Amino acid sequence: RWVEAGLAALAAGGPEAVRVEPLAQSLGVTKGGFYWHFADRRSLLDEMLDVWERTSTDEVIEQVEAGGGDGRAAVGRLFALATSAEAVLTTDLAVRDWSRRDPEVADRLRRVDNRRMEYMRSLFRTFCDDEEEVEVRCTVAFALWIGNRFMAAEHGSRTRAEVLELTVAALTRPAPAA
């Protein structure tokens, strides 16, 4: 419960919002209960990062892999999962902001992003032989996942969901002949 409450506080107000007393109040417990579970606030923050990494990376990969099918289908599932998991994205953005001020968090984020990119590369390589093309497609997909949240642009007669669907279709097309 402490970790979930901490992640909610992080998503709402950044790492400064992750404080023992307000978390205890939100959970309806005493501050002393915190120290039964954690040595200090840093221990809670570390556990929060562990849970964030598992839920936003390991569990997402497991869900994509469980769907079977080819690489194109897996990319589609990955994109659908990534864009529909609002809590994961909100926490992810909070971790990104936090990483600008904390070198340890920056190292963790880099490791997580590298792992995500490597997984995407493995999917794109199943239908794209050109390594440069694989890197471009992965970078566009990853940047879209992060940046989509900040876009305010309209898309004419199309909804954002329709444009995202078109984007996934474009990213999973066969690579142009060299």
PDB file of C-alpha atoms in Angstrom:
ATOM      1  CA  ARG A   1       0.000   0.000   0.000  1.00  0.00           C
ATOM      2  CA  TRP A   2       2.808   2.432   0.801  1.00  0.00           C
ATOM      3  CA  VAL A   3       4.398   1.970  -2.607  1.00  0.00           C
ATOM      4  CA  GLU A   4       1.115   2.436  -4.478  1.00  0.00           C
ATOM      5  CA  ALA A   5       0.339   5.553  -2.437  1.00  0.00           C
ATOM      6  CA  GLY A   6       3.871   6.812  -3.066  1.00  0.00           C
ATOM      7  CA  LEU A   7       3.542   6.276  -6.812  1.00  0.00           C
ATOM      8  CA  ALA A   8       0.223   8.137  -6.813  1.00  0.00           C
ATOM      9  CA  ALA A   9       1.826  11.020  -4.902  1.00  0.00           C
ATOM     10  CA  LEU A  10       4.793  11.016  -7.290  1.00  0.00           C
ATOM     11  CA  ALA A  11       2.501  11.160 -10.320  1.00  0.00           C
ATOM     12  CA  ALA A  12       0.461  13.972  -8.770  1.00  0.00           C
ATOM     13  CA  GLY A  13       3.223  16.149  -7.367  1.00  0.00           C
ATOM     14  CA  GLY A  14       6.678  14.800  -8.109  1.00  0.00           C
ATOM     15  CA  PRO A  15       9.148  13.314  -5.621  1.00  0.00           C
ATOM     16  CA  GLU A  16       8.671  16.235  -3.233  1.00  0.00           C
ATOM     17  CA  ALA A  17       5.071  15.044  -2.731  1.00  0.00           C
ATOM     18  CA  VAL A  18       6.265  11.646  -1.481  1.00  0.00           C
ATOM     19  CA  ARG A  19       6.380  12.396   2.242  1.00  0.00           C
ATOM     20  CA  VAL A  20       5.827   9.924   5.057  1.00  0.00           C
ATOM     21  CA  GLU A  21       3.272  11.859   7.110  1.00  0.00           C
ATOM     22  CA  PRO A  22       0.896  12.782   4.245  1.00  0.00           C
ATOM     23  CA  LEU A  23       1.140   9.222   2.898  1.00  0.00           C
ATOM     24  CA  ALA A  24       0.294   7.812   6.331  1.00  0.00           C
ATOM     25  CA  GLN A  25      -2.717  10.134   6.545  1.00  0.00           C
ATOM     26  CA  SER A  26      -3.914   9.121   3.075  1.00  0.00           C
ATOM     27  CA  LEU A  27      -3.621   5.460   4.079  1.00  0.00           C
ATOM     28  CA  GLY A  28      -5.299   6.034   7.443  1.00  0.00           C
ATOM     29  CA  VAL A  29      -2.334   4.683   9.402  1.00  0.00           C
ATOM     30  CA  THR A  30       0.295   6.078  11.721  1.00  0.00           C
ATOM     31  CA  LYS A  31       3.677   7.318  10.617  1.00  0.00           C
ATOM     32  CA  GLY A  32       5.247   4.598  12.761  1.00  0.00           C
ATOM     33  CA  GLY A  33       3.743   1.973  10.463  1.00  0.00           C
ATOM     34  CA  PHE A  34       5.916   3.318   7.682  1.00  0.00           C
ATOM     35  CA  TYR A  35       9.081   2.453   9.569  1.00  0.00           C
ATOM     36  CA  TRP A  36       7.868  -1.111  10.014  1.00  0.00           C
ATOM     37  CA  HIS A  37       8.077  -1.479   6.219  1.00  0.00           C
ATOM     38  CA  PHE A  38      10.899   0.896   5.252  1.00  0.00           C
ATOM     39  CA  ALA A  39      14.120   2.077   6.872  1.00  0.00           C
ATOM     40  CA  ASP A  40      13.647   5.595   5.532  1.00  0.00           C
ATOM     41  CA  ARG A  41      12.070   7.657   2.766  1.00  0.00           C
ATOM     42  CA  ARG A  42      14.887   6.747   0.340  1.00  0.00           C
ATOM     43  CA  SER A  43      14.011   3.060   0.788  1.00  0.00           C
ATOM     44  CA  LEU A  44      10.421   3.827  -0.181  1.00  0.00           C
ATOM     45  CA  LEU A  45      11.553   5.813  -3.221  1.00  0.00           C
ATOM     46  CA  ASP A  46      13.807   2.928  -4.321  1.00  0.00           C
ATOM     47  CA  GLU A  47      10.975   0.416  -3.949  1.00  0.00           C
ATOM     48  CA  MET A  48       8.687   2.749  -5.904  1.00  0.00           C
ATOM     49  CA  LEU A  49      11.209   2.825  -8.751  1.00  0.00           C
ATOM     50  CA  ASP A  50      11.452  -0.979  -8.667  1.00  0.00           C
ATOM     51  CA  VAL A  51       7.669  -1.301  -8.931  1.00  0.00           C
ATOM     52  CA  TRP A  52       7.516   1.341 -11.686  1.00  0.00           C
ATOM     53  CA  GLU A  53      10.166  -0.537 -13.664  1.00  0.00           C
ATOM     54  CA  ARG A  54       8.370  -3.878 -13.273  1.00  0.00           C
ATOM     55  CA  THR A  55       4.915  -2.590 -14.155  1.00  0.00           C
ATOM     56  CA  SER A  56       5.942  -0.286 -16.980  1.00  0.00           C
ATOM     57  CA  THR A  57       8.479  -2.589 -18.608  1.00  0.00           C
ATOM     58  CA  ASP A  58       8.494  -6.235 -17.483  1.00  0.00           C
ATOM     59  CA  GLU A  59       4.723  -6.590 -17.238  1.00  0.00           C
ATOM     60  CA  VAL A  60       4.108  -4.744 -20.502  1.00  0.00           C
ATOM     61  CA  ILE A  61       6.583  -6.995 -22.337  1.00  0.00           C
ATOM     62  CA  GLU A  62       4.956 -10.079 -20.782  1.00  0.00           C
ATOM     63  CA  GLN A  63       1.511  -8.925 -21.949  1.00  0.00           C
ATOM     64  CA  VAL A  64       2.751  -8.217 -25.472  1.00  0.00           C
ATOM     65  CA  GLU A  65       4.489 -11.598 -25.678  1.00  0.00           C
ATOM     66  CA  ALA A  66       1.429 -13.437 -24.339  1.00  0.00           C
ATOM     67  CA  GLY A  67      -0.571 -12.220 -27.336  1.00  0.00           C
ATOM     68  CA  GLY A  68       1.462 -14.281 -29.795  1.00  0.00           C
ATOM     69  CA  GLY A  69       1.476 -13.516 -33.494  1.00  0.00           C
ATOM     70  CA  ASP A  70       4.141 -11.861 -35.574  1.00  0.00           C
ATOM     71  CA  GLY A  71       6.260  -8.781 -34.893  1.00  0.00           C
ATOM     72  CA  ARG A  72       3.815  -6.390 -36.533  1.00  0.00           C
ATOM     73  CA  ALA A  73       0.985  -7.622 -34.327  1.00  0.00           C
ATOM     74  CA  ALA A  74       3.245  -7.343 -31.281  1.00  0.00           C
ATOM     75  CA  VAL A  75       4.107  -3.712 -32.133  1.00  0.00           C
ATOM     76  CA  GLY A  76       0.384  -2.986 -32.415  1.00  0.00           C
ATOM     77  CA  ARG A  77      -0.277  -4.582 -29.023  1.00  0.00           C
ATOM     78  CA  LEU A  78       2.657  -2.731 -27.475  1.00  0.00           C
ATOM     79  CA  PHE A  79       1.365   0.582 -28.770  1.00  0.00           C
ATOM     80  CA  ALA A  80      -2.193  -0.167 -27.635  1.00  0.00           C
ATOM     81  CA  LEU A  81      -0.996  -1.096 -24.146  1.00  0.00           C
ATOM     82  CA  ALA A  82       1.351   1.856 -23.869  1.00  0.00           C
ATOM     83  CA  THR A  83      -1.214   4.428 -24.964  1.00  0.00           C
ATOM     84  CA  SER A  84      -4.059   3.043 -22.862  1.00  0.00           C
ATOM     85  CA  ALA A  85      -2.215   2.745 -19.549  1.00  0.00           C
ATOM     86  CA  GLU A  86      -2.787   6.273 -18.255  1.00  0.00           C
ATOM     87  CA  ALA A  87      -1.443   5.583 -14.756  1.00  0.00           C
ATOM     88  CA  VAL A  88       1.752   4.078 -16.174  1.00  0.00           C
ATOM     89  CA  LEU A  89       2.302   7.052 -18.475  1.00  0.00           C
ATOM     90  CA  THR A  90       1.594   9.604 -15.737  1.00  0.00           C
ATOM     91  CA  THR A  91       4.084   7.907 -13.420  1.00  0.00           C
ATOM     92  CA  ASP A  92       6.581   7.558 -16.251  1.00  0.00           C
ATOM     93  CA  LEU A  93       6.417  11.288 -16.964  1.00  0.00           C
ATOM     94  CA  ALA A  94       6.909  12.037 -13.251  1.00  0.00           C
ATOM     95  CA  VAL A  95       9.978   9.773 -13.185  1.00  0.00           C
ATOM     96  CA  ARG A  96      11.333  11.575 -16.273  1.00  0.00           C
ATOM     97  CA  ASP A  97      10.900  14.928 -14.563  1.00  0.00           C
ATOM     98  CA  TRP A  98      12.487  13.595 -11.368  1.00  0.00           C
ATOM     99  CA  SER A  99      15.457  12.257 -13.354  1.00  0.00           C
ATOM    100  CA  ARG A 100      16.383  15.816 -14.338  1.00  0.00           C
ATOM    101  CA  ARG A 101      17.270  16.513 -10.684  1.00  0.00           C
ATOM    102  CA  ASP A 102      18.486  13.144  -9.415  1.00  0.00           C
ATOM    103  CA  PRO A 103      21.416  11.372 -11.127  1.00  0.00           C
ATOM    104  CA  GLU A 104      20.461   7.985  -9.642  1.00  0.00           C
ATOM    105  CA  VAL A 105      16.956   8.281 -11.070  1.00  0.00           C
ATOM    106  CA  ALA A 106      18.457   9.412 -14.384  1.00  0.00           C
ATOM    107  CA  ASP A 107      20.593   6.252 -14.450  1.00  0.00           C
ATOM    108  CA  ARG A 108      17.546   4.093 -13.711  1.00  0.00           C
ATOM    109  CA  LEU A 109      15.482   5.833 -16.390  1.00  0.00           C
ATOM    110  CA  ARG A 110      18.281   5.381 -18.921  1.00  0.00           C
ATOM    111  CA  ARG A 111      18.443   1.667 -18.126  1.00  0.00           C
ATOM    112  CA  VAL A 112      14.659   1.310 -18.456  1.00  0.00           C
ATOM    113  CA  ASP A 113      14.539   3.288 -21.706  1.00  0.00           C
ATOM    114  CA  ASN A 114      17.421   1.253 -23.137  1.00  0.00           C
ATOM    115  CA  ARG A 115      15.582  -1.931 -22.265  1.00  0.00           C
ATOM    116  CA  ARG A 116      12.374  -0.660 -23.852  1.00  0.00           C
ATOM    117  CA  MET A 117      14.225   0.386 -26.992  1.00  0.00           C
ATOM    118  CA  GLU A 118      15.984  -2.982 -27.226  1.00  0.00           C
ATOM    119  CA  TYR A 119      12.654  -4.768 -26.933  1.00  0.00           C
ATOM    120  CA  MET A 120      11.155  -2.585 -29.664  1.00  0.00           C
ATOM    121  CA  ARG A 121      14.198  -3.216 -31.860  1.00  0.00           C
ATOM    122  CA  SER A 122      13.671  -6.957 -31.446  1.00  0.00           C
ATOM    123  CA  LEU A 123      10.069  -6.572 -32.621  1.00  0.00           C
ATOM    124  CA  PHE A 124      10.850  -4.305 -35.565  1.00  0.00           C
ATOM    125  CA  ARG A 125      13.712  -6.563 -36.692  1.00  0.00           C
ATOM    126  CA  THR A 126      11.207  -9.356 -37.307  1.00  0.00           C
ATOM    127  CA  PHE A 127       9.902  -7.496 -40.347  1.00  0.00           C
ATOM    128  CA  CYS A 128      12.590  -4.915 -41.120  1.00  0.00           C
ATOM    129  CA  ASP A 129      16.145  -5.893 -42.112  1.00  0.00           C
ATOM    130  CA  ASP A 130      17.612  -2.391 -42.333  1.00  0.00           C
ATOM    131  CA  GLU A 131      19.138  -1.461 -38.938  1.00  0.00           C
ATOM    132  CA  GLU A 132      18.897   2.270 -39.645  1.00  0.00           C
ATOM    133  CA  GLU A 133      15.217   1.865 -40.481  1.00  0.00           C
ATOM    134  CA  VAL A 134      14.695  -0.174 -37.301  1.00  0.00           C
ATOM    135  CA  GLU A 135      16.313   2.574 -35.224  1.00  0.00           C
ATOM    136  CA  VAL A 136      14.239   5.307 -36.870  1.00  0.00           C
ATOM    137  CA  ARG A 137      10.979   3.415 -36.394  1.00  0.00           C
ATOM    138  CA  CYS A 138      11.759   2.625 -32.753  1.00  0.00           C
ATOM    139  CA  THR A 139      12.735   6.212 -32.027  1.00  0.00           C
ATOM    140  CA  VAL A 140       9.577   7.593 -33.642  1.00  0.00           C
ATOM    141  CA  ALA A 141       7.384   5.087 -31.797  1.00  0.00           C
ATOM    142  CA  PHE A 142       9.021   5.799 -28.442  1.00  0.00           C
ATOM    143  CA  ALA A 143       8.992   9.574 -28.925  1.00  0.00           C
ATOM    144  CA  LEU A 144       5.334   9.428 -29.915  1.00  0.00           C
ATOM    145  CA  TRP A 145       4.464   7.446 -26.794  1.00  0.00           C
ATOM    146  CA  ILE A 146       6.093  10.085 -24.587  1.00  0.00           C
ATOM    147  CA  GLY A 147       5.161  13.163 -26.603  1.00  0.00           C
ATOM    148  CA  ASN A 148       1.588  12.245 -27.483  1.00  0.00           C
ATOM    149  CA  ARG A 149       0.537  13.330 -24.011  1.00  0.00           C
ATOM    150  CA  PHE A 150       1.772  16.871 -24.677  1.00  0.00           C
ATOM    151  CA  MET A 151       0.318  17.348 -28.157  1.00  0.00           C
ATOM    152  CA  ALA A 152      -2.629  19.713 -28.422  1.00  0.00           C
ATOM    153  CA  ALA A 153      -2.845  19.662 -32.223  1.00  0.00           C
ATOM    154  CA  GLU A 154      -6.057  18.730 -33.973  1.00  0.00           C
ATOM    155  CA  HIS A 155      -6.047  16.312 -36.878  1.00  0.00           C
ATOM    156  CA  GLY A 156      -8.718  17.676 -39.186  1.00  0.00           C
ATOM    157  CA  SER A 157     -11.560  15.202 -39.515  1.00  0.00           C
ATOM    158  CA  ARG A 158      -9.622  12.444 -37.735  1.00  0.00           C
ATOM    159  CA  THR A 159      -9.478  11.748 -34.031  1.00  0.00           C
ATOM    160  CA  ARG A 160      -6.177  11.378 -32.202  1.00  0.00           C
ATOM    161  CA  ALA A 161      -6.881   7.644 -31.876  1.00  0.00           C
ATOM    162  CA  GLU A 162      -7.344   7.349 -35.650  1.00  0.00           C
ATOM    163  CA  VAL A 163      -4.084   9.187 -36.295  1.00  0.00           C
ATOM    164  CA  LEU A 164      -2.254   6.956 -33.814  1.00  0.00           C
ATOM    165  CA  GLU A 165      -3.670   3.918 -35.604  1.00  0.00           C
ATOM    166  CA  LEU A 166      -2.408   5.307 -38.929  1.00  0.00           C
ATOM    167  CA  THR A 167       0.980   5.937 -37.329  1.00  0.00           C
ATOM    168  CA  VAL A 168       1.279   2.346 -36.121  1.00  0.00           C
ATOM    169  CA  ALA A 169       0.298   1.160 -39.611  1.00  0.00           C
ATOM    170  CA  ALA A 170       3.011   3.363 -41.140  1.00  0.00           C
ATOM    171  CA  LEU A 171       5.626   2.173 -38.654  1.00  0.00           C
ATOM    172  CA  THR A 172       4.848  -1.479 -39.324  1.00  0.00           C
ATOM    173  CA  ARG A 173       4.829  -1.291 -43.134  1.00  0.00           C
ATOM    174  CA  PRO A 174       7.462  -3.236 -45.007  1.00  0.00           C
ATOM    175  CA  ALA A 175      10.668  -1.224 -45.333  1.00  0.00           C
ATOM    176  CA  PRO A 176      11.117   0.502 -48.690  1.00  0.00           C
ATOM    177  CA  ALA A 177      13.301  -1.383 -51.135  1.00  0.00           C
ATOM    178  CA  ALA A 178      16.868  -0.142 -51.183  1.00  0.00           C
TER     179      ALA A 178
END
